[in-house]
PDB file of C-alpha atoms and ligand atoms in Angstrom:
ATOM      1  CA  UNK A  87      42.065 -11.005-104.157  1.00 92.00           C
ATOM      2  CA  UNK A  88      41.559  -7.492-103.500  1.00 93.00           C
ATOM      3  CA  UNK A  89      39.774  -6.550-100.410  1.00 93.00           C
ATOM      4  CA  UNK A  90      37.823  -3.495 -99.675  1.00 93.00           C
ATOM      5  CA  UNK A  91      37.976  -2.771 -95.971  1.00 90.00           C
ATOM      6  CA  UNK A  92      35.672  -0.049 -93.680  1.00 86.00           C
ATOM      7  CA  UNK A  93      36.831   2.320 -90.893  1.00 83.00           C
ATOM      8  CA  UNK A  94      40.405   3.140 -90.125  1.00 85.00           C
ATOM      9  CA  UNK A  95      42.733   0.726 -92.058  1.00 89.00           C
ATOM     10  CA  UNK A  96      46.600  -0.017 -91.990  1.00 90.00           C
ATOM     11  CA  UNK A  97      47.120  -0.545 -95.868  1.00 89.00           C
ATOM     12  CA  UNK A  98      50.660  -1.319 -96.113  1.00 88.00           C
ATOM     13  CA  UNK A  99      49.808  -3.968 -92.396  1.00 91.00           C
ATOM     14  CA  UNK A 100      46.595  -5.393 -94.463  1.00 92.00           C
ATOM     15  CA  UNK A 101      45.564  -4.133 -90.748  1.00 93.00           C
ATOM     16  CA  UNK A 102      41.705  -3.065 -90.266  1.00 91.00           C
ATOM     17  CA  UNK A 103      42.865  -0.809 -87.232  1.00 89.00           C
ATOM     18  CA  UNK A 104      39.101   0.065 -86.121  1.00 84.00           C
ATOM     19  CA  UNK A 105      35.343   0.237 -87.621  1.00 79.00           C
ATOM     20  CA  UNK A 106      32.897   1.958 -85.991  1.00 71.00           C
ATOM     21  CA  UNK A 107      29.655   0.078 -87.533  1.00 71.00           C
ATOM     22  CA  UNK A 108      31.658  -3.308 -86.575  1.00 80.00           C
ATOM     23  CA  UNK A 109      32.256  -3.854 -83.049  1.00 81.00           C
ATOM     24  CA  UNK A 110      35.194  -5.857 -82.097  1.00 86.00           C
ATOM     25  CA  UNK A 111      36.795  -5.474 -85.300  1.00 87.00           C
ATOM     26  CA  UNK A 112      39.995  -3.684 -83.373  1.00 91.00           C
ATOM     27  CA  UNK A 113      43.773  -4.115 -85.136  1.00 93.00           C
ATOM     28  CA  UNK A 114      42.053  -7.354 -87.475  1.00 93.00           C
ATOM     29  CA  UNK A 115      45.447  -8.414 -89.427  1.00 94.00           C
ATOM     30  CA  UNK A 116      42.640  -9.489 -92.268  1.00 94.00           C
ATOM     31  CA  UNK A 117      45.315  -9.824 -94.841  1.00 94.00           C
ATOM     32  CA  UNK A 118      47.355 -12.285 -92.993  1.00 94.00           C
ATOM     33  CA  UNK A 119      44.181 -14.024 -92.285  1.00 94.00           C
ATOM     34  CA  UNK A 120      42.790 -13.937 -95.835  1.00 95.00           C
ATOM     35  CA  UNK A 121      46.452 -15.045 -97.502  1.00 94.00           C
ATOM     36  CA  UNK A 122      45.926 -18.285 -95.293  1.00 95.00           C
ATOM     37  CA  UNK A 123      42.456 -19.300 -95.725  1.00 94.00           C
ATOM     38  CA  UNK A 124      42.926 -18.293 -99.423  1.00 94.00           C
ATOM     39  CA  UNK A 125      46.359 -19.303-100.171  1.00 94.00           C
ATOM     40  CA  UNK A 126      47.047 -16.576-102.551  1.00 93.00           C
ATOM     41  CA  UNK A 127      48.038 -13.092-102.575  1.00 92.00           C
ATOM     42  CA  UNK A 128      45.495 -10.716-101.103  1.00 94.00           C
ATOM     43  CA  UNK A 129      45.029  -6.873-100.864  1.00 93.00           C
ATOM     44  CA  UNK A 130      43.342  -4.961 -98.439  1.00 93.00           C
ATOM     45  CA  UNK A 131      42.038  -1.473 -99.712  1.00 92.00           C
ATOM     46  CA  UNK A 132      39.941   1.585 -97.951  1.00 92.00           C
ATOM     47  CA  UNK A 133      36.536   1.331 -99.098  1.00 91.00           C
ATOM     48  CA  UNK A 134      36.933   5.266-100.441  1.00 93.00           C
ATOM     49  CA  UNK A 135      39.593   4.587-101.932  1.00 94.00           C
ATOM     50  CA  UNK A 136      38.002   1.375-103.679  1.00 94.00           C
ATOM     51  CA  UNK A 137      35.446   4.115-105.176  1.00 94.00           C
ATOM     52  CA  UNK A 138      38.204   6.328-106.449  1.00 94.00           C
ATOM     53  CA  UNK A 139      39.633   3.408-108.297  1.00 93.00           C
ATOM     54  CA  UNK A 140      36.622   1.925-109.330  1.00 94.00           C
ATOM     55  CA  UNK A 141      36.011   5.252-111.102  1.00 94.00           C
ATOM     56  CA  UNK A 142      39.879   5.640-112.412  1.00 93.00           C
ATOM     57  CA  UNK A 143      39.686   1.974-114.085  1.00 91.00           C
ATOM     58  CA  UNK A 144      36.435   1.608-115.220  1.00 92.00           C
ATOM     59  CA  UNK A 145      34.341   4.797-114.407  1.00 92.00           C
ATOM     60  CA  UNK A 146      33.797   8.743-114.869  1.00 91.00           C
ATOM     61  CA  UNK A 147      37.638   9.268-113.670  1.00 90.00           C
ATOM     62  CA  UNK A 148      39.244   6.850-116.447  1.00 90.00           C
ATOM     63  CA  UNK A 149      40.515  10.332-118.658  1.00 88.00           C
ATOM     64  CA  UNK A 150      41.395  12.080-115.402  1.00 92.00           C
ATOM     65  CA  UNK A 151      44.506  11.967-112.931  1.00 93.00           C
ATOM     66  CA  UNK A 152      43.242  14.508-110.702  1.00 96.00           C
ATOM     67  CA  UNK A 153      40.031  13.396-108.989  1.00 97.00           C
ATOM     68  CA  UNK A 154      37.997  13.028-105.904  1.00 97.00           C
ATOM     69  CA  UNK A 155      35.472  10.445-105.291  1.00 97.00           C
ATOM     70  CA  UNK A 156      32.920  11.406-102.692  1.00 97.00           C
ATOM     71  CA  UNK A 157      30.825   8.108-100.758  1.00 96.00           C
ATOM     72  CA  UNK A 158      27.632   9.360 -99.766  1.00 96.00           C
ATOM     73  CA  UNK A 159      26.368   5.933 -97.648  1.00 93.00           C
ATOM     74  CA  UNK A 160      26.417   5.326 -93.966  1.00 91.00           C
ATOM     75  CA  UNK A 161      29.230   7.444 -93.450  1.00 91.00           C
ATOM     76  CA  UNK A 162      30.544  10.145 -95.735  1.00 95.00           C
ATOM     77  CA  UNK A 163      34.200   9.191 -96.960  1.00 94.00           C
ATOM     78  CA  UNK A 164      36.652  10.342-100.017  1.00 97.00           C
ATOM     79  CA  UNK A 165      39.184   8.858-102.361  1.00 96.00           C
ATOM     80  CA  UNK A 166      41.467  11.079-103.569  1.00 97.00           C
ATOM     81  CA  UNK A 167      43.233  10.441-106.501  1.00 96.00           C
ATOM     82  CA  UNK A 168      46.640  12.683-107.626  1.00 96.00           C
ATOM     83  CA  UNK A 169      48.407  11.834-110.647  1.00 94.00           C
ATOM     84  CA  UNK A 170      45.935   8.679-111.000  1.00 91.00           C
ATOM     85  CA  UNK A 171      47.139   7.503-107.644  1.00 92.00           C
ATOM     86  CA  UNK A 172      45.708   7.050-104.521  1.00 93.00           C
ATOM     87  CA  UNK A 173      46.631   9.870-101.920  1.00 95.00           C
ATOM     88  CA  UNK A 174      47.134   8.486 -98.214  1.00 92.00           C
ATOM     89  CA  UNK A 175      48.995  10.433 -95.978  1.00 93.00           C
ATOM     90  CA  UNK A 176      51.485  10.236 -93.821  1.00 91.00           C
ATOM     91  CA  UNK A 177      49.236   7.501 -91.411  1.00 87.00           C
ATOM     92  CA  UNK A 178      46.781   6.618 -94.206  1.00 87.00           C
ATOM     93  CA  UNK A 179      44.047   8.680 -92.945  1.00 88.00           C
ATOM     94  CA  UNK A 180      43.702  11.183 -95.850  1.00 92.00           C
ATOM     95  CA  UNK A 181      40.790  11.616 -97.301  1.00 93.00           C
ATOM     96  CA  UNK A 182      38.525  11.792 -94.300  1.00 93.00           C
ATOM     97  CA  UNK A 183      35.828  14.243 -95.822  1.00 97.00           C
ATOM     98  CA  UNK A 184      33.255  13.026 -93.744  1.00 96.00           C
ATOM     99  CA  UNK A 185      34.479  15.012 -90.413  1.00 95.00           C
ATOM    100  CA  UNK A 186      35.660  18.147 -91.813  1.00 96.00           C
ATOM    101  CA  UNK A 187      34.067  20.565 -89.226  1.00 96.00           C
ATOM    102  CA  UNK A 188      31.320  22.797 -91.330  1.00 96.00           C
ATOM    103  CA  UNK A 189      29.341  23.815 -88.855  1.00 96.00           C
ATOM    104  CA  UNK A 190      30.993  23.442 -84.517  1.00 95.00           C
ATOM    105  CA  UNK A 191      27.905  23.952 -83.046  1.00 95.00           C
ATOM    106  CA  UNK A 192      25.847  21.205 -85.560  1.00 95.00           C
ATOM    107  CA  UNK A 193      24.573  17.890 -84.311  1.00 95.00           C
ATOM    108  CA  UNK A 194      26.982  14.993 -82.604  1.00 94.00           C
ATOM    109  CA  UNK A 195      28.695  12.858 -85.194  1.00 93.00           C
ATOM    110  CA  UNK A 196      29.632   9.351 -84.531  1.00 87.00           C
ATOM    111  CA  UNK A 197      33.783  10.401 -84.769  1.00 87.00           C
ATOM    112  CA  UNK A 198      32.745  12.288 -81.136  1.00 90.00           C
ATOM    113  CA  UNK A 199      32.902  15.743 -83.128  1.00 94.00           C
ATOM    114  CA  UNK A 200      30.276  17.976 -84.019  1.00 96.00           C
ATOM    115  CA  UNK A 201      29.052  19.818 -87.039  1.00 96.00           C
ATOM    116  CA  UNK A 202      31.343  16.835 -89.416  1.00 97.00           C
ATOM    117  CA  UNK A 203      30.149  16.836 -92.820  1.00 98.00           C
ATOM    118  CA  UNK A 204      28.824  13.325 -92.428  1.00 96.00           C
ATOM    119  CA  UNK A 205      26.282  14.673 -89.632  1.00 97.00           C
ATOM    120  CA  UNK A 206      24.441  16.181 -92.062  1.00 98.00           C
ATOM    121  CA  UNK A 207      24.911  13.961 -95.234  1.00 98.00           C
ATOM    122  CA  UNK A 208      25.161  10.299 -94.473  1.00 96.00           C
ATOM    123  CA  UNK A 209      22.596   7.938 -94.593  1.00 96.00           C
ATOM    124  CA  UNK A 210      21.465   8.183 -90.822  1.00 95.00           C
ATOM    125  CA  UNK A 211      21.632  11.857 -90.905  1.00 97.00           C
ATOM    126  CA  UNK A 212      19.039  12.391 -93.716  1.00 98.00           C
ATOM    127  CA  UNK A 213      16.761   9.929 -91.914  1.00 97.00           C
ATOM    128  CA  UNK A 214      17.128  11.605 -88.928  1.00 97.00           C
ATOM    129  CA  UNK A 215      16.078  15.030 -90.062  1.00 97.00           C
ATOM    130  CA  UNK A 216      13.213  13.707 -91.722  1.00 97.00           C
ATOM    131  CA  UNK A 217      12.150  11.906 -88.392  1.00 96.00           C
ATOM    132  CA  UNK A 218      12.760  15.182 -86.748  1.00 96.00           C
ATOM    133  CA  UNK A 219      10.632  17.341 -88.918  1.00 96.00           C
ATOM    134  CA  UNK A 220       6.798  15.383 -88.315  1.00 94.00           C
ATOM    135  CA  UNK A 221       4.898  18.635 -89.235  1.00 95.00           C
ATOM    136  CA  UNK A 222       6.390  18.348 -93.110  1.00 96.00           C
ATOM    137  CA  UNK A 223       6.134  14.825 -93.319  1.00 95.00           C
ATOM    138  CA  UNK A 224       3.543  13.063 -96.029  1.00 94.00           C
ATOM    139  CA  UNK A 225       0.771  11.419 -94.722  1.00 94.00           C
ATOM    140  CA  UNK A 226       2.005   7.883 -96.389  1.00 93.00           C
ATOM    141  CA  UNK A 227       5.942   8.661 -94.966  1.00 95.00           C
ATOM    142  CA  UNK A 228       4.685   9.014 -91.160  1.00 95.00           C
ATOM    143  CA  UNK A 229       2.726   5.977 -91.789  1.00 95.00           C
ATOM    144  CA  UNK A 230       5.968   4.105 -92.478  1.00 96.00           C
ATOM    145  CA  UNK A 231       7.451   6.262 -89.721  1.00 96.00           C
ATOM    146  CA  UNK A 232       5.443   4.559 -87.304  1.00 95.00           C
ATOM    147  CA  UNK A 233       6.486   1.305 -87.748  1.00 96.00           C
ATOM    148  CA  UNK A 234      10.089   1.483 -89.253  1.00 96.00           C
ATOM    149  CA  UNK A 235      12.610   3.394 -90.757  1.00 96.00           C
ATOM    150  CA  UNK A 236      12.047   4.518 -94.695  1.00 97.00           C
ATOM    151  CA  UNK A 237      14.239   2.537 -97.490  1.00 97.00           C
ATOM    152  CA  UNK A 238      16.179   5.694 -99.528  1.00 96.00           C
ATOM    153  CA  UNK A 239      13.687   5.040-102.583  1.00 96.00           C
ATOM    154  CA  UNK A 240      10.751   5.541-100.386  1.00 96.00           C
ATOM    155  CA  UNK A 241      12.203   8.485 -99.162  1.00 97.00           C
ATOM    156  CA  UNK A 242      12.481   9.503-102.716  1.00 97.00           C
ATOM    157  CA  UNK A 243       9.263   8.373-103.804  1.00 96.00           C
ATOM    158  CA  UNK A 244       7.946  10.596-100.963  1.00 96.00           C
ATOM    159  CA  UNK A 245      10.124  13.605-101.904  1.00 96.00           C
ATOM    160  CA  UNK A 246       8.288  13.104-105.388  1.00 96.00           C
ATOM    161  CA  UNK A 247       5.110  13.442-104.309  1.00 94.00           C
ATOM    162  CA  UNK A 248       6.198  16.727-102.369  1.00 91.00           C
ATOM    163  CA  UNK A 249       7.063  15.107 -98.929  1.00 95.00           C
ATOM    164  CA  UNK A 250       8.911  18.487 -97.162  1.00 97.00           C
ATOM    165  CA  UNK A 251      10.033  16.871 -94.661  1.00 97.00           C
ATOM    166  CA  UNK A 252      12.443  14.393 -97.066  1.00 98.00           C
ATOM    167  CA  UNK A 253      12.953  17.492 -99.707  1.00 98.00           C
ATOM    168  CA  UNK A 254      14.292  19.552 -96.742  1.00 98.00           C
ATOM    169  CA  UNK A 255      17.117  16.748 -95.777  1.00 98.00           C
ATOM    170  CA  UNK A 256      18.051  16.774 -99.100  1.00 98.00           C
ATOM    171  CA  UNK A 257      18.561  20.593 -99.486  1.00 98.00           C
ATOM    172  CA  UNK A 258      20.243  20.553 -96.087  1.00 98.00           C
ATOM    173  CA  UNK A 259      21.965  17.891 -97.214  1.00 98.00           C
ATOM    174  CA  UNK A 260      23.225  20.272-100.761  1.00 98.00           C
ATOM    175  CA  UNK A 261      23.969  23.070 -98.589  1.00 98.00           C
ATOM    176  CA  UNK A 262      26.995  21.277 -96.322  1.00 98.00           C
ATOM    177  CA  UNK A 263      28.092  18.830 -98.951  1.00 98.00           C
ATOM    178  CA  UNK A 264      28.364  21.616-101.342  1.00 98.00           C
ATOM    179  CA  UNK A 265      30.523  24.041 -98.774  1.00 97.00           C
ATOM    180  CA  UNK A 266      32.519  20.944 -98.282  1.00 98.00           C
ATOM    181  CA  UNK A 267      33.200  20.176-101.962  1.00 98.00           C
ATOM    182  CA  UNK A 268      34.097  23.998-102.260  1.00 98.00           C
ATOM    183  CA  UNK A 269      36.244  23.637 -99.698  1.00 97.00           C
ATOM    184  CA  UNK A 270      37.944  20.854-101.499  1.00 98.00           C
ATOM    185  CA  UNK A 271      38.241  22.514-104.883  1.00 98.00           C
ATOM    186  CA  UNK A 272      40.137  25.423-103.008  1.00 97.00           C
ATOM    187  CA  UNK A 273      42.659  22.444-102.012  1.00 97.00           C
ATOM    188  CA  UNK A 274      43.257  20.455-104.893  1.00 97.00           C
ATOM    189  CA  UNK A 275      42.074  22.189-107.585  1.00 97.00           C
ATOM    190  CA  UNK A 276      40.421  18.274-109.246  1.00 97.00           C
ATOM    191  CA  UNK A 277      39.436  17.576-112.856  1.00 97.00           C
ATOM    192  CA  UNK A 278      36.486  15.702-111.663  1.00 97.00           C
ATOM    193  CA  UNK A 279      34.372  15.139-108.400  1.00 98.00           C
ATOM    194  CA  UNK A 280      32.564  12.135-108.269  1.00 97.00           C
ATOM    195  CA  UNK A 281      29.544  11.560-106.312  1.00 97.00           C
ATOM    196  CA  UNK A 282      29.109   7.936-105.443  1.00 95.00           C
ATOM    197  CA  UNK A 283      26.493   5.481-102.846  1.00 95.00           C
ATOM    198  CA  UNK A 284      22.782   5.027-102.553  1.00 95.00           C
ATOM    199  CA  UNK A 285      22.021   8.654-101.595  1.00 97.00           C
ATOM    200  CA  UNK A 286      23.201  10.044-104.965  1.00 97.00           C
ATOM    201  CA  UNK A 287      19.828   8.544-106.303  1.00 96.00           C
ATOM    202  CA  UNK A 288      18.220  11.665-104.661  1.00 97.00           C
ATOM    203  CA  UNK A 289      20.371  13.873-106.370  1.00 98.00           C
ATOM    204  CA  UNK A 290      17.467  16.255-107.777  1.00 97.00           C
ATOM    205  CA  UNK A 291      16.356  17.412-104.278  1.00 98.00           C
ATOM    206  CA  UNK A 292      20.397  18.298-103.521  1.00 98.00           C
ATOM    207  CA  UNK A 293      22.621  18.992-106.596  1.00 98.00           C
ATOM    208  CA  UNK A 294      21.190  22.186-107.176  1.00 98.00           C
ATOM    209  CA  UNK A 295      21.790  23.679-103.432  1.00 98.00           C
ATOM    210  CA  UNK A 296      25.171  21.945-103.922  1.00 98.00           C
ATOM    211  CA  UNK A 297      25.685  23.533-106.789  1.00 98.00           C
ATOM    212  CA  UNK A 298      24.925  27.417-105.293  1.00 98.00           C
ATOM    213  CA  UNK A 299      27.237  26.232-102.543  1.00 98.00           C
ATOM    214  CA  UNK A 300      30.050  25.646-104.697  1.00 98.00           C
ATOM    215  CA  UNK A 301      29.235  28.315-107.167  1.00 97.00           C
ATOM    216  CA  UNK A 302      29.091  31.009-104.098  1.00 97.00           C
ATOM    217  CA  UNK A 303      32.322  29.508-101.838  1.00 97.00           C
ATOM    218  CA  UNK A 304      34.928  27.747-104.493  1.00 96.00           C
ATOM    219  CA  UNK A 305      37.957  29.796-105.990  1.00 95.00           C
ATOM    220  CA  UNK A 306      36.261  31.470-108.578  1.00 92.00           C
ATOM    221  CA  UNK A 307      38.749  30.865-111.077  1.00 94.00           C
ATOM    222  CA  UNK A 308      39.353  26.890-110.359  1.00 95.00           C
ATOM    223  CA  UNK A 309      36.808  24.262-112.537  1.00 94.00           C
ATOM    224  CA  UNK A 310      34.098  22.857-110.731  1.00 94.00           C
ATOM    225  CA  UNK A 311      33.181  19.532-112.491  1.00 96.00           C
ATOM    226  CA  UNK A 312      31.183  17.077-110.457  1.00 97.00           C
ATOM    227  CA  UNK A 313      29.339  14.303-112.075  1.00 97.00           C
ATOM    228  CA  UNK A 314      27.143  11.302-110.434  1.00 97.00           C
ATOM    229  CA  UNK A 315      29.187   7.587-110.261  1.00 95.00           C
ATOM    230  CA  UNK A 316      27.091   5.077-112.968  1.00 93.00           C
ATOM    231  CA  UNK A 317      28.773   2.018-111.072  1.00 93.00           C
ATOM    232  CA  UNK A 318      25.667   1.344-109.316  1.00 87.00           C
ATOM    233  CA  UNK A 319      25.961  -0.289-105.371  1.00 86.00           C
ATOM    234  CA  UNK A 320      28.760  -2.379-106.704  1.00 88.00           C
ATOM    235  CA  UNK A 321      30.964   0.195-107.175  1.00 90.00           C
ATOM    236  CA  UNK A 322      33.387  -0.609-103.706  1.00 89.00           C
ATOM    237  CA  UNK A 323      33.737  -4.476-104.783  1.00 91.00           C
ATOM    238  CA  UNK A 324      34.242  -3.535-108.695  1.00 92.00           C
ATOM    239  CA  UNK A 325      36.969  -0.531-106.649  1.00 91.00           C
ATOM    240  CA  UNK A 326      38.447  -3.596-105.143  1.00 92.00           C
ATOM    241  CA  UNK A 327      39.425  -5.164-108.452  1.00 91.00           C
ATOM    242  CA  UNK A 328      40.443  -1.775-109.431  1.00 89.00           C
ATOM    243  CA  UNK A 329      43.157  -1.770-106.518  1.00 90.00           C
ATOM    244  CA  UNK A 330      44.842  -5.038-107.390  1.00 90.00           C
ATOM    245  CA  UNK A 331      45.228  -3.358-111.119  1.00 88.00           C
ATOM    246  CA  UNK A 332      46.312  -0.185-109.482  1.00 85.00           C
ATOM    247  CA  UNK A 333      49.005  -2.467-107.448  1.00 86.00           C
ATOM    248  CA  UNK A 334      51.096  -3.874-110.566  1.00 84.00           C
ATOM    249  CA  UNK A 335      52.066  -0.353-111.505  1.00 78.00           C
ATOM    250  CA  UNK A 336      52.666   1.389-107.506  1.00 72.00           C
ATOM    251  CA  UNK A 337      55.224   0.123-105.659  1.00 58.00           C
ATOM    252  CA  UNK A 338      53.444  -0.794-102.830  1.00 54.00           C
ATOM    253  CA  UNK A 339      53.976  -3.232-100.284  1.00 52.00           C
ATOM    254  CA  UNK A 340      50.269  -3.721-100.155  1.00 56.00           C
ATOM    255  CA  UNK A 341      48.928  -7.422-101.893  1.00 53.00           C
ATOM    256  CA  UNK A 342      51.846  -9.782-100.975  1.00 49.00           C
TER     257      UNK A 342
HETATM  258 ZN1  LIG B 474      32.848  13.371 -87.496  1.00 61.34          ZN
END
């Protein structure tokens, strides 16, 4: 059984060390736990890197071996694959996109930081600067407003219909996703970016500020080739699969 686990998590353990959205959920040995209850071998996974692999065994990165996999959701996470595998670290904590620092005076982030990447392009972040920005909002958004908080495809809908409250997220949004991903490009020099999670479906209000970003900060000479995930919200648990695949050929302690 492969496992995809949030927050900060001991792979090699099956440890989930901490998750922010999951209180009490401190040094969890859900491996052990799962290999008991289940009585076979299980695997426990990051959930980024679950979309990296997702995309390397059945996705956009299946021709690539250099790729990163970007999670656009609640928080703002990465999978990076080199040579087709998954790229931990020396403590497993590679890959944390979300809280590069892009802007030190920006708005608190839930790591305790400022100015992170996921600040400005999770989930919670685009709602808030919509929430934030009244005088641009639609008529029918601040309705909704009023008595809870927007899906994403109402916020959409709205951006559709000219909301400039929800189209200015979204090109906020562009603008520090795309320094980030140019950031990125300078490091590893990927084949592929892959955008993945529910706020890619707004992509029209964002790739093309993303785009200037990267066009204006990246090496000018590396490839910039970033594509949208088709995996749909399934794309972690189908990731999970993905990593017990990925297991037969690393040599891994992970999965026994
Ligand atoms: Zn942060």
């Amino acid at each position: 059984v492969g496992v995809a686990a949030q927050g900060a998590v001991d792979v090699q353990a099956g440890i989930m060390r901490f998750a922010p959205p999951m209180p009490g959920w401190t040094d969890v040995p859900l491996r052990e736990a799962l290999r008991k209850m289940l009585d076979i071998p299980v695997l426990i996974e990051h959930d980024p890197n679950c979309l990296a692999l997702a995309e390397r065994w059945f996705g956009a990165a299946a021709a690539a071996e250099d790729v990163l996999c970007i999670g656009l959701s609640d928080g703002v996470g990465m999978g990076i694959l080199l040579h087709g595998e998954i790229f931990r670290g020396a403590q497993q904590m590679a890959g944390e996109f979300g809280h590069i620092t892009v802007d030190p005076d920006g708005p608190p982030c839930a790591c305790g930081d400022r100015g992170c990447i996921e600040a400005f392009c999770s989930v919670s972040a685009v709602h808030k600067a919509v929430r934030d920005n009244p005088a641009q909002q639609s008529t029918a958004l601040r309705e909704i407003i009023a008595q809870r908080t927007p899906t994403i495809a109402e916020l959409i809908a709205a951006a559709r219909q000219d909301d400039a409250a929800v189209r200015a997220a979204f090109v906020r949004l562009g603008r520090y996703l795309g320094l980030g991903i140019a950031n990125v490009i300078d490091l590893f020099n990927p084949a592929l970016i892959v955008l993945c999670g529910p706020l890619t479906a707004g992509h029209e209000f964002f790739l093309p500020e993303l785009q200037q970003q990267v066009q204006r900060h990246a090496w000018q000479h590396s490839q910039r080739h970033i594509v949208l995930s088709t995996l749909g919200p399934r794309a972690i648990a189908i990731g999970a699969c993905g990593a017990v695949l990925q297991s037969l050929f690393e040599r891994t302690d992970n999965g026994k």
